[in-house]
PDB file of C-alpha atoms in Angstrom:
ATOM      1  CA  UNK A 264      14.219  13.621   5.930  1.00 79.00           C
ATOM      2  CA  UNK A 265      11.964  15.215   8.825  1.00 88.00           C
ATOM      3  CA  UNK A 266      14.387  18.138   9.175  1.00 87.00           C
ATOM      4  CA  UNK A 267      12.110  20.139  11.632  1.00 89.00           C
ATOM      5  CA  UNK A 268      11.137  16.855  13.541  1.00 90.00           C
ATOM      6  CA  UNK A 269      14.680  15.901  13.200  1.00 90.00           C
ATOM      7  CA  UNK A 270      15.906  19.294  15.162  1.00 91.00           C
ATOM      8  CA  UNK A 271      12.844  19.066  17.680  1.00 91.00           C
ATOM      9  CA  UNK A 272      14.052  15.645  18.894  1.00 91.00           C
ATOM     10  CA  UNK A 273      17.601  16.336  18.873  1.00 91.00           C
ATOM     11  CA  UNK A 274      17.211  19.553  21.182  1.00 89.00           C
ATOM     12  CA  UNK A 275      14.871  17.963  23.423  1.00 89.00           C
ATOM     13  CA  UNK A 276      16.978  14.835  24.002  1.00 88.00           C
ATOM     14  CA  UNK A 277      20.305  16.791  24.580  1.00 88.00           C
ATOM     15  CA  UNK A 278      18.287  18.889  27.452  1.00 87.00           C
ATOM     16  CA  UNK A 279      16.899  15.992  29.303  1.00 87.00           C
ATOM     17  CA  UNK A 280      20.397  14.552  29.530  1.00 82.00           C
ATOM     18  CA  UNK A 281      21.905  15.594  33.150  1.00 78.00           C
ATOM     19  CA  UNK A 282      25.655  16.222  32.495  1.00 78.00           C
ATOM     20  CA  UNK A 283      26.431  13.813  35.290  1.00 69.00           C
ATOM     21  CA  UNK A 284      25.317  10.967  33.158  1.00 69.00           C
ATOM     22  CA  UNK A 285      27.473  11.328  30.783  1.00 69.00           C
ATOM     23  CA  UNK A 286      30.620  11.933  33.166  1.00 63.00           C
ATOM     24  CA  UNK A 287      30.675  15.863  32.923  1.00 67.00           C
ATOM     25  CA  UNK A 288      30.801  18.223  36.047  1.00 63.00           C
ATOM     26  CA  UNK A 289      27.557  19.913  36.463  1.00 65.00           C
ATOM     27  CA  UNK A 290      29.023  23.094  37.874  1.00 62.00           C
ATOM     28  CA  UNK A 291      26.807  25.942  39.876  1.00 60.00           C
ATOM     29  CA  UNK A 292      27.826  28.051  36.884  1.00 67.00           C
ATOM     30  CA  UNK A 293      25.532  26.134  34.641  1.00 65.00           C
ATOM     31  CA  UNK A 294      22.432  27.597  32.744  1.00 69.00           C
ATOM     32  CA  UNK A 295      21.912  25.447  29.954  1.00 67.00           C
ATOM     33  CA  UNK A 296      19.454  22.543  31.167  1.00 69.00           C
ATOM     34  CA  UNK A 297      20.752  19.487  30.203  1.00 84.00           C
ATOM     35  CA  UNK A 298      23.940  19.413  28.134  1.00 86.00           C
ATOM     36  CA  UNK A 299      25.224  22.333  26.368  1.00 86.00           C
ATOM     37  CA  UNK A 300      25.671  22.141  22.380  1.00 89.00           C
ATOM     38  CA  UNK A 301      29.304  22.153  22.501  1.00 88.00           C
ATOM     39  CA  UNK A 302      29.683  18.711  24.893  1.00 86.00           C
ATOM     40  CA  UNK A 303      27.453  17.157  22.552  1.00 87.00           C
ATOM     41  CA  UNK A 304      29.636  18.245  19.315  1.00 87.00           C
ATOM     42  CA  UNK A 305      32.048  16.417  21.900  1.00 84.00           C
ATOM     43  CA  UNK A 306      30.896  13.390  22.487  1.00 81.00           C
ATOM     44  CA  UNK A 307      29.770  12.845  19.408  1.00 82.00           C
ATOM     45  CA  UNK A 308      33.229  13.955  17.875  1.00 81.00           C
ATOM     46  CA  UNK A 309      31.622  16.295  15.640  1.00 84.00           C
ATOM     47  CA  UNK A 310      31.871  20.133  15.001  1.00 88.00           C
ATOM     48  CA  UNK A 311      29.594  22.622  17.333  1.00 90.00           C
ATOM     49  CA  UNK A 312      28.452  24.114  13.908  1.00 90.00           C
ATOM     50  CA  UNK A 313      26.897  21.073  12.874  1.00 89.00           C
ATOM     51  CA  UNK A 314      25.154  19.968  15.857  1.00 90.00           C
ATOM     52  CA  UNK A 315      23.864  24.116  15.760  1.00 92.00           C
ATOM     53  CA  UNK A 316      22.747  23.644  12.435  1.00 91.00           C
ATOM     54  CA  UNK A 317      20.842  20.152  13.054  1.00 91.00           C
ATOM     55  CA  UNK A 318      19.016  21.648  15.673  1.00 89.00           C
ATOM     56  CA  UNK A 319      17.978  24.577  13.647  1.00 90.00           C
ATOM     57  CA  UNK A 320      16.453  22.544  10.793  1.00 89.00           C
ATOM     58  CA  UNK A 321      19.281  23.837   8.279  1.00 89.00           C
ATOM     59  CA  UNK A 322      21.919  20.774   7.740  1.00 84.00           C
ATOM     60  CA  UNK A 323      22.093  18.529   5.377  1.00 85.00           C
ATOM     61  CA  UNK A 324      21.225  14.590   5.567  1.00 88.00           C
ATOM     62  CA  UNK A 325      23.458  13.077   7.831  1.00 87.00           C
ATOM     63  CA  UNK A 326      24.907   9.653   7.582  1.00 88.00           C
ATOM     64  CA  UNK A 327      24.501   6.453   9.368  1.00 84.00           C
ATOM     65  CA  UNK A 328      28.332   6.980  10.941  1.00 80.00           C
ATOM     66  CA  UNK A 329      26.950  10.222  12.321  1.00 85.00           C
ATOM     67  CA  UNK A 330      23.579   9.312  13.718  1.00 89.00           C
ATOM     68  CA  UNK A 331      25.115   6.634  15.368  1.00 83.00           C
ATOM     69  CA  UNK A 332      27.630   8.642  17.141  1.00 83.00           C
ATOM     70  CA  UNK A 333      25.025  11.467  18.367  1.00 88.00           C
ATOM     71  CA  UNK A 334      22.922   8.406  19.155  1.00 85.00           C
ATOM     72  CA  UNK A 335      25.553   7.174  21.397  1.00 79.00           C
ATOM     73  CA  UNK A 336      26.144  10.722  22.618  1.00 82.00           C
ATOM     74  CA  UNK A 337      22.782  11.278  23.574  1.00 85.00           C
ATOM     75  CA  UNK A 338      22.427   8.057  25.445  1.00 81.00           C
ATOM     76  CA  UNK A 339      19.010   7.614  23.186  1.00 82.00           C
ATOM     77  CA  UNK A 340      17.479   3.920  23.685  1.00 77.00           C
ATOM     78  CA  UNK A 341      16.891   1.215  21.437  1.00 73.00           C
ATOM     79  CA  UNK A 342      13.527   2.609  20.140  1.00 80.00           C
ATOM     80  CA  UNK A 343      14.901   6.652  20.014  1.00 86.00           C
ATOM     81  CA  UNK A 344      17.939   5.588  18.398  1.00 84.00           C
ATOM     82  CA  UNK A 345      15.594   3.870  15.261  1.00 85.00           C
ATOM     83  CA  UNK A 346      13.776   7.067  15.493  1.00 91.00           C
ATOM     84  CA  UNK A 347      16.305   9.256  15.238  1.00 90.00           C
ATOM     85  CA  UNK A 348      17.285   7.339  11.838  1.00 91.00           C
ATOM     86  CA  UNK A 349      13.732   7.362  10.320  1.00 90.00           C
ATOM     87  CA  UNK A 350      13.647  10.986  11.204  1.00 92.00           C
ATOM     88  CA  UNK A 351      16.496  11.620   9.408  1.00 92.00           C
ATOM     89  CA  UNK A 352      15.231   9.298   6.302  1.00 90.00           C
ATOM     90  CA  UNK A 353      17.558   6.178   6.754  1.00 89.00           C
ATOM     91  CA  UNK A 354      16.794   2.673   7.981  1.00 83.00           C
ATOM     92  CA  UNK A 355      17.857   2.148  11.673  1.00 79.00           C
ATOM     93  CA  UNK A 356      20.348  -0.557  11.764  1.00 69.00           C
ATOM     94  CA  UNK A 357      19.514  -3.810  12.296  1.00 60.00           C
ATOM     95  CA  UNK A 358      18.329  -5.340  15.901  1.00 52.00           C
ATOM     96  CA  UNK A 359      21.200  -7.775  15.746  1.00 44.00           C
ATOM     97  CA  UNK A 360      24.391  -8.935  13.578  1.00 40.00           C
ATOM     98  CA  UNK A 361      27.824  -7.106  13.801  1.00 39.00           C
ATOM     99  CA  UNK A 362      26.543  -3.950  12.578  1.00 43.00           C
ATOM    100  CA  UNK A 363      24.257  -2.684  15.262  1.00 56.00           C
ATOM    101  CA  UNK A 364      24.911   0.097  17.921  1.00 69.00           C
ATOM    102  CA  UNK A 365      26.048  -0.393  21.135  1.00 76.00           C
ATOM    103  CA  UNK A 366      23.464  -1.531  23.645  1.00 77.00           C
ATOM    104  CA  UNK A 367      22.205   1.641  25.668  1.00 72.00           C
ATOM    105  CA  UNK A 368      22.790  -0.487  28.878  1.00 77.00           C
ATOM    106  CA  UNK A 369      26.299  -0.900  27.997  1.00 83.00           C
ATOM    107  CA  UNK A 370      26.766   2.555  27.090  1.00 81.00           C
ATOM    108  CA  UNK A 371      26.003   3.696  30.744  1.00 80.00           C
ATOM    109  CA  UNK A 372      28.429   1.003  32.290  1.00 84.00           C
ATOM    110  CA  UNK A 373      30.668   3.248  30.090  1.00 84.00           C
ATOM    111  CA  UNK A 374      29.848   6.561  32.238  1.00 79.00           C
ATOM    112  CA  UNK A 375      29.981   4.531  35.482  1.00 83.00           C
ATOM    113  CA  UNK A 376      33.661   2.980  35.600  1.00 86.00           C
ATOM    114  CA  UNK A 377      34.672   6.841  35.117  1.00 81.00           C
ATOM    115  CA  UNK A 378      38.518   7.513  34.471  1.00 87.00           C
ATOM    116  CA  UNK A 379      39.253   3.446  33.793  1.00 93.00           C
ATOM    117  CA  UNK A 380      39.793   2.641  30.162  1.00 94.00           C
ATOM    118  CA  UNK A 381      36.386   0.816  29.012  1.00 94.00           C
ATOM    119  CA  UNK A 382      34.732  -0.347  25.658  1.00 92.00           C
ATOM    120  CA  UNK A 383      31.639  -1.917  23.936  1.00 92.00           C
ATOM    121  CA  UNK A 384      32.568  -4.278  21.658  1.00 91.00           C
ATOM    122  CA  UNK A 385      30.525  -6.877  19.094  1.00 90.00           C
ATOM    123  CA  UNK A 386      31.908 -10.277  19.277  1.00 90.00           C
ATOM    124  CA  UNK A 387      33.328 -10.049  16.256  1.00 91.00           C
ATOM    125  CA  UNK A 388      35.513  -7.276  18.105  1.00 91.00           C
ATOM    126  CA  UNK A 389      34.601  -4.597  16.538  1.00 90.00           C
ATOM    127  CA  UNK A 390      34.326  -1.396  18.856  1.00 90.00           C
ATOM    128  CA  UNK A 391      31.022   0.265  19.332  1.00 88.00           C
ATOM    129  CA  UNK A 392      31.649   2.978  21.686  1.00 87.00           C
ATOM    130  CA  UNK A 393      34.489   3.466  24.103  1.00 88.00           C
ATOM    131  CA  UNK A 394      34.901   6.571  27.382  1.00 89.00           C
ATOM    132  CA  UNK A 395      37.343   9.109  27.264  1.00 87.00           C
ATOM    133  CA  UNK A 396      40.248   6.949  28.769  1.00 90.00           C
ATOM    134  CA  UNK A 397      39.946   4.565  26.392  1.00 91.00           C
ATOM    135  CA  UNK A 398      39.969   7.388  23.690  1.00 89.00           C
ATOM    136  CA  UNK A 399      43.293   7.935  25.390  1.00 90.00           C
ATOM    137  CA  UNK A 400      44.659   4.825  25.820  1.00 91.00           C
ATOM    138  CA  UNK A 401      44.115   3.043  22.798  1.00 88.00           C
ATOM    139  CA  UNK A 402      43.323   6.148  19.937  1.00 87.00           C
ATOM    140  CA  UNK A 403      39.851   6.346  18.558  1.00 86.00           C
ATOM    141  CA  UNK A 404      38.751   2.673  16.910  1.00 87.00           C
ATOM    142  CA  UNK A 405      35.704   3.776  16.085  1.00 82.00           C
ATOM    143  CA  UNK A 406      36.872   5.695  13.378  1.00 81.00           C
ATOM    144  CA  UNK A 407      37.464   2.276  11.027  1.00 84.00           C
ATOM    145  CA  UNK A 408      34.954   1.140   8.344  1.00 80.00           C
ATOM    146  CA  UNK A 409      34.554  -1.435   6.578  1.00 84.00           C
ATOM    147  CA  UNK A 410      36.735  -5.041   6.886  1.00 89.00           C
ATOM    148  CA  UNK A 411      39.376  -2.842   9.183  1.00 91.00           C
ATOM    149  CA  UNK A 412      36.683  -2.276  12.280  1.00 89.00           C
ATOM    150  CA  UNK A 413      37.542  -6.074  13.061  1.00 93.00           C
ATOM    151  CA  UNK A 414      40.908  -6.405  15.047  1.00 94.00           C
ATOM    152  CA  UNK A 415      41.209  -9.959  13.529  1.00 96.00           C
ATOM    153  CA  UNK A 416      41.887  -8.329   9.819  1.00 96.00           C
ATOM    154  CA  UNK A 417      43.505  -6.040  11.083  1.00 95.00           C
ATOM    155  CA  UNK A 418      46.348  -8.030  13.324  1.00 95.00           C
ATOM    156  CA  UNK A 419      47.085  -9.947   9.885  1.00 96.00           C
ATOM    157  CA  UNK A 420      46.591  -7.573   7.042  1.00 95.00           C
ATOM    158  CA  UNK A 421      48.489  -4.572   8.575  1.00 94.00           C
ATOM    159  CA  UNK A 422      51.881  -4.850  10.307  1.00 92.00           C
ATOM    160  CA  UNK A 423      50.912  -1.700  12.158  1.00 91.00           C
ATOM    161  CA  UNK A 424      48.171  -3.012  14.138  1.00 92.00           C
ATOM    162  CA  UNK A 425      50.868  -4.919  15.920  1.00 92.00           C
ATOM    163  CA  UNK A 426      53.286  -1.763  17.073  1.00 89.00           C
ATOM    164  CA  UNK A 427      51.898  -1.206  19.798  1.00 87.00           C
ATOM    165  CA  UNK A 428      52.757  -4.350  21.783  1.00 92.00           C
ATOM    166  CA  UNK A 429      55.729  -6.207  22.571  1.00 94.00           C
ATOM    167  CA  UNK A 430      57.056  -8.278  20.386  1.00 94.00           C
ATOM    168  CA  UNK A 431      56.704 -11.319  23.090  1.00 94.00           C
ATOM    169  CA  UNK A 432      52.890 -10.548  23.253  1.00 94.00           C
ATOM    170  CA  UNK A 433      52.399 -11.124  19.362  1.00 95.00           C
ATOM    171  CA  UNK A 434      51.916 -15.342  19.374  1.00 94.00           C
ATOM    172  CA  UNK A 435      49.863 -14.896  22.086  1.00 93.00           C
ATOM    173  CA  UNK A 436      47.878 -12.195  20.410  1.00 94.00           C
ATOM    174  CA  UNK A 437      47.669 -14.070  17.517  1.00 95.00           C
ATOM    175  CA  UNK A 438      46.054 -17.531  19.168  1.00 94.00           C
ATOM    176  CA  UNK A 439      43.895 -15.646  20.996  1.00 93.00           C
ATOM    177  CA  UNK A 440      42.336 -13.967  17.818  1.00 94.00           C
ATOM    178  CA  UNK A 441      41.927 -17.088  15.915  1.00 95.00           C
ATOM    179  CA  UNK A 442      40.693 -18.842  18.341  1.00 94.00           C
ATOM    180  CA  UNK A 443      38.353 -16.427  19.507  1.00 92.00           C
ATOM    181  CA  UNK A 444      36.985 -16.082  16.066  1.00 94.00           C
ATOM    182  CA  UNK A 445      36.784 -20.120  16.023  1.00 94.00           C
ATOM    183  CA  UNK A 446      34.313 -19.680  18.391  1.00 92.00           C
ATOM    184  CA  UNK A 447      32.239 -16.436  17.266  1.00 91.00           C
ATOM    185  CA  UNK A 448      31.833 -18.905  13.939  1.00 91.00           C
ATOM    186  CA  UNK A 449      30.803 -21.505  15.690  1.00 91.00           C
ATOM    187  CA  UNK A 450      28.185 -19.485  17.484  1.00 87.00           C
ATOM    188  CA  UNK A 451      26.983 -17.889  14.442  1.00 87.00           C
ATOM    189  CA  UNK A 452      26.836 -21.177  12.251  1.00 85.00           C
ATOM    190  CA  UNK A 453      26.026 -19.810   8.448  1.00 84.00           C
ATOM    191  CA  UNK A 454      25.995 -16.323   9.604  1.00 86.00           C
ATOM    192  CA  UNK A 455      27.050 -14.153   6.373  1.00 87.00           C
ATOM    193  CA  UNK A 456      29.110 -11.579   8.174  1.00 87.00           C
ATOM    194  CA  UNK A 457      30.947 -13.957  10.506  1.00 91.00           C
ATOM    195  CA  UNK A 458      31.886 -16.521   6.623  1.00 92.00           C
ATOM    196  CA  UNK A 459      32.252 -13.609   4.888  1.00 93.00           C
ATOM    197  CA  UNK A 460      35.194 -12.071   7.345  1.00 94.00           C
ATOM    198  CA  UNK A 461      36.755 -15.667   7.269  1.00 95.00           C
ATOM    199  CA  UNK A 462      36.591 -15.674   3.902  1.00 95.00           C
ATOM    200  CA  UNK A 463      38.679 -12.290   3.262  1.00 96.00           C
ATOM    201  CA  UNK A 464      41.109 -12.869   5.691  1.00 96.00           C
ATOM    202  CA  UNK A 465      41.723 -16.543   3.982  1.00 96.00           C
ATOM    203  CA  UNK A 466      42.544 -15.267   0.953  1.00 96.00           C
ATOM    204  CA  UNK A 467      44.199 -12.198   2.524  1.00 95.00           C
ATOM    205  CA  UNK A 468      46.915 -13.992   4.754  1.00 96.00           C
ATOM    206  CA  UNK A 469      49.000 -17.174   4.434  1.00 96.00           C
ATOM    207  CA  UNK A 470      49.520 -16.854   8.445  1.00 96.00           C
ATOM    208  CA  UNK A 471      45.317 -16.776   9.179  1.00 96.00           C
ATOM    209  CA  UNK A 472      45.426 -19.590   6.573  1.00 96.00           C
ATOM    210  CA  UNK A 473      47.635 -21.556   8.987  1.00 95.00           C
ATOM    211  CA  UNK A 474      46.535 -20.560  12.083  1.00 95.00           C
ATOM    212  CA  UNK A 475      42.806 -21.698  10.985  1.00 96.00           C
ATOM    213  CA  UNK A 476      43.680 -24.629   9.776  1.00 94.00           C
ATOM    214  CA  UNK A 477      44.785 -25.576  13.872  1.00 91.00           C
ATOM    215  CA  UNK A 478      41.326 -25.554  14.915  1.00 92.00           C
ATOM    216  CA  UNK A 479      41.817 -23.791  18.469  1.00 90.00           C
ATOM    217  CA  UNK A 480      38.962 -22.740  20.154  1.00 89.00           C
ATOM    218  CA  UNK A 481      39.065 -20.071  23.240  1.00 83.00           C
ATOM    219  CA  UNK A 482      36.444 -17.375  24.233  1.00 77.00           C
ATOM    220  CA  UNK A 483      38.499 -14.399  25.693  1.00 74.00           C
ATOM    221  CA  UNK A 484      37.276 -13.371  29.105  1.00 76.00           C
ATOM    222  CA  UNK A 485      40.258 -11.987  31.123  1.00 82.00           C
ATOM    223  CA  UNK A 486      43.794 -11.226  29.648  1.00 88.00           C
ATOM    224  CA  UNK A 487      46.301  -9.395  30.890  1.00 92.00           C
ATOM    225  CA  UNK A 488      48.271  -7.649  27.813  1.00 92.00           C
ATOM    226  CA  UNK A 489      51.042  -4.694  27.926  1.00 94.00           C
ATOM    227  CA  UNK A 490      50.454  -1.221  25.254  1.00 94.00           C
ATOM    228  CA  UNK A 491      53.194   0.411  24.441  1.00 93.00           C
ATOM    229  CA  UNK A 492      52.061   3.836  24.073  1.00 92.00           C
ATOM    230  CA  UNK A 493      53.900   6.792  22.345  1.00 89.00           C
ATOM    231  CA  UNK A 494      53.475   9.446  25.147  1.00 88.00           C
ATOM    232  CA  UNK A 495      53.903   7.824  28.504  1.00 92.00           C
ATOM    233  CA  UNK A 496      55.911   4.476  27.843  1.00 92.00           C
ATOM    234  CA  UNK A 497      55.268   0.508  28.787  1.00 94.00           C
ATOM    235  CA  UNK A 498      51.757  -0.304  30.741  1.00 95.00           C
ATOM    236  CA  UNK A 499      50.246  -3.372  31.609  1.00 96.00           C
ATOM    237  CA  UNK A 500      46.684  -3.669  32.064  1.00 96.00           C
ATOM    238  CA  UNK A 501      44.394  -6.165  33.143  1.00 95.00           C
ATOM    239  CA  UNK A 502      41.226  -6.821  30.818  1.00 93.00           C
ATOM    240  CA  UNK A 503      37.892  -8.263  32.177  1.00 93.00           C
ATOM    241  CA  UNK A 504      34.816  -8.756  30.016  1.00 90.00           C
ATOM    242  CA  UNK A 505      31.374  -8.684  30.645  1.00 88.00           C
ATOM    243  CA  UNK A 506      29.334 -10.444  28.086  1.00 85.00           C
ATOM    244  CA  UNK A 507      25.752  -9.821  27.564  1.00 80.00           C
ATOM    245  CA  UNK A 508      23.423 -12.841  27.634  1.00 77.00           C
ATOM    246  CA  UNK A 509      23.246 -13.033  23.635  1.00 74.00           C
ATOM    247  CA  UNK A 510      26.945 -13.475  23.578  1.00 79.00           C
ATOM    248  CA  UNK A 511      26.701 -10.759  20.857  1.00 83.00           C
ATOM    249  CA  UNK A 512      28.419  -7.985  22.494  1.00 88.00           C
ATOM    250  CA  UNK A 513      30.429  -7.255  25.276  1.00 89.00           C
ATOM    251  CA  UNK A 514      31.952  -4.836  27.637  1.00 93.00           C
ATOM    252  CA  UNK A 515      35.518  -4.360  27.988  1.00 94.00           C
ATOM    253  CA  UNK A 516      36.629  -2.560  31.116  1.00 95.00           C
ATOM    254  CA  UNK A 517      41.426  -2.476  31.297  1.00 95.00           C
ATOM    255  CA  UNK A 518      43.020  -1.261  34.935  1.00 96.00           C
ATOM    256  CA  UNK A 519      46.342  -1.103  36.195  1.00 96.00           C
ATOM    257  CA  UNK A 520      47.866  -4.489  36.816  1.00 95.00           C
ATOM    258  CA  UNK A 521      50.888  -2.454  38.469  1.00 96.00           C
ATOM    259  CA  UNK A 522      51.141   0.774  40.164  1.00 96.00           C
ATOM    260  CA  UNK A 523      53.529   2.311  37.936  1.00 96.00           C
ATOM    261  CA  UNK A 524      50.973   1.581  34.919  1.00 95.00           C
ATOM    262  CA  UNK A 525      48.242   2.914  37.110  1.00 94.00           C
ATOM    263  CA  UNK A 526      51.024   6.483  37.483  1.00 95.00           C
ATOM    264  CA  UNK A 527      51.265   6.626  34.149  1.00 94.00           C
ATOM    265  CA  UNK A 528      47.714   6.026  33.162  1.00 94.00           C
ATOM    266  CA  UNK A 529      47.052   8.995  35.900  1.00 92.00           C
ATOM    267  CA  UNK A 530      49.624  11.208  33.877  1.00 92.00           C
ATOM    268  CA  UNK A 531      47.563  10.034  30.485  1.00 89.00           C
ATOM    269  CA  UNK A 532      44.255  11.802  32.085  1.00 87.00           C
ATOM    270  CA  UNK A 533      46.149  14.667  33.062  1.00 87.00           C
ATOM    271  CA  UNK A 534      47.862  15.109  29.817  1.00 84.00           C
ATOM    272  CA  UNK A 535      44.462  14.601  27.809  1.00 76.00           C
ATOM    273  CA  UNK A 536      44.053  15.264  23.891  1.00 57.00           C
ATOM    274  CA  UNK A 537      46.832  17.757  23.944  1.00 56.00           C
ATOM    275  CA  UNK A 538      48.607  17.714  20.926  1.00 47.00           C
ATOM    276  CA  UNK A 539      47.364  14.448  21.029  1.00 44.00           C
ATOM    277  CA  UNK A 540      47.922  12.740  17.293  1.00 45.00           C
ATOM    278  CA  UNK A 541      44.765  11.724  15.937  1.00 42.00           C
ATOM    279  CA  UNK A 542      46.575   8.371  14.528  1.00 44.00           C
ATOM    280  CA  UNK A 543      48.323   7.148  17.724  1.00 44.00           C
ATOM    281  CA  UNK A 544      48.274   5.053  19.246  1.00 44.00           C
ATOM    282  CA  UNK A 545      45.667   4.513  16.305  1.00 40.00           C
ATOM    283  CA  UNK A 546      45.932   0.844  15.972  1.00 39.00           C
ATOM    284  CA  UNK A 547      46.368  -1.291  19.130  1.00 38.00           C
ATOM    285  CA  UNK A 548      46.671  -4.368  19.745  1.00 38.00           C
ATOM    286  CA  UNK A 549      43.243  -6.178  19.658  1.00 41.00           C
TER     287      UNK A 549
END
C-alpha cells in the first residue's frame, strides 16, 4: 500500500471535482475548491474521519467495498479507478463480468436525471451505484454481498424481498426475473458467475426449480411496478432502461406514472434520511 501516493491522489481528485457534478449546490459561501471532505464521506457513505485520515497518509488498508464506493464518489474513470486500487495494494476489479464497477459514463447519467429515482445495474441485476432518490426510494442495495446483491436470489430465498410490493405484482415479478435471467444465461453461455447463480438458486428453491424448468425468455426494458413504501404509502412508477452496447450493464431511471406518486415522491425528497431506518425499505422488489 502507497499510503502517501494513496492520500496525494485522493486529495487531488476530490478538488478537481466541481460540486455541481455531483448534484451539490456550489454556494458563494464556498472556499474549499472542489468538494469539501465531508460530501465526500457522503457520497461515499463513509465517516469524515476516515476520508481525513486517508488523505493524511494515516489509515489503514482499505477494502475493495470501500475503494469502490470513493471510486464512485469521486467520479474517477476506468483507468483512475484501477489506480486507485493498485495504490492502495489490491487488484482493480476485473474489466468485465458481474463484479466490476459501474461504468463512469453511467455514473454521470446518475447526476444528470437529478431528483428522479435512478440506478446502475449489471445484468445480472445487481446494483452498482444508485442517486440520492433512489437511496430514498428503494433503501441502500448496495450494501448486499455476496449471492444476496442479485434480486433473483433474493425474490426466492427471502420472503422479505417481496414486502414491499403488492401482493398482485408478485407472479408478475416472478416471470419477469426468471425470464430475464433466461436470457442473461443465454448471453453469457458457460459464463461461471451467471451457472454458478443458477446453480444456488436450484438447489435453494423448489419455486426457481419450477419456474426454470418453463423456459421463458424476456429482456426487461420498461415496466411499470407499484413500492409500497413505509413512510409515504402506495406509488407507482414507471421504469425505463438504458442498456449499454455490451448488454452488460444498464441504467435504470423510475418516475411518477401518476401525480399523486409524483406528490408523494416530492414529500420523500423533502423528508430525506430523517430518522430514516437504515433497513427500509431495505429490500424492494427487484
Amino acid at each position: 500500500m502507497q499510503r502517501d501516493q494513496l492520500a496525494d491522489f485522493l486529495r487531488r481528485r476530490r478538488e478537481a471535482i466541481r460540486p455541481a457534478e455531483v448534484g451539490l449546490a456550489d454556494g458563494p459561501r464556498r472556499r474549499t475548491a472542489g468538494l469539501r471532505r465531508e460530501e465526500v464521506a457522503m457520497l461515499a457513505g463513509m465517516s469524515v474521519d476516515y476520508v481525513v485520515r486517508l488523505e493524511q497518509g494515516r489509515s489503514s488498508q482499505p477494502s475493495t467495498q470501500l475503494l469502490g464506493a470513493l471510486a464512485r464518489a469521486l467520479r474517477l474513470s476506468d483507468d483512475e479507478r484501477d489506480h486507485l486500487f493498485h495504490l492502495a495494494g489490491h487488484r482493480p476489479p476485473p474489466a468485465d463480468g458481474t463484479a466490476r464497477l459501474a461504468r463512469a459514463g453511467l455514473i454521470r447519467m446518475l447526476d444528470l436525471v437529478g431528483d428522479t429515482p435512478a440506478l446502475v445495474l449489471s445484468d445480472l441485476g445487481d446494483v452498482l451505484a444508485q442517486n440520492r432518490a433512489a437511496f430514498l426510494l428503494m433503501g441502500d442495495h448496495t450494501r448486499f454481498s455476496g449471492d444476496d446483491r442479485y434480486p433473483v436470489y433474493r425474490w426466492f430465498t427471502d420472503p422479505a424481498a417481496r414486502a414491499v410490493a403488492p401482493p398482485e405484482e408478485h407472479e408478475r415479478h416472478t416471470r419477469q426475473l426468471v425470464a430475464d435471467l433466461r436470457a442473461t444465461a443465454g448471453r453469457r453461455s458457460g459464463d461461471p458467475a451467471v451457472t454458478g447463480l443458477v446453480d444456488r438458486l436450484l438447489a435453494a428453491s423448489a419455486e426457481f426449480r419450477r419456474r426454470w424448468t418453463e423456459h421463458e425468455v424476456a429482456v426487461r426494458r420498461a415496466d411499470r411496478k407499484t413500492f409500497l413504501h413505509p413512510r409515504v404509502g402506495r406509488m407507482l412508477m414507471d421504469c425505463e432502461t438504458l442498456v449499454t452496447p455490451d448488454q452488460r450493464q444498464q441504467l435504470l431511471v423510475l418516475t411518477p406514472a401518476d401525480a399523486e406518486s409524483g406528490e408523494r415522491l416530492e414529500l420523500l425528497r423533502v423528508l430525506g434520511t430523517q430518522e430514516f431506518p437504515a433497513d427500509a425499505p431495505g429490500r424492494p422488489a427487484p
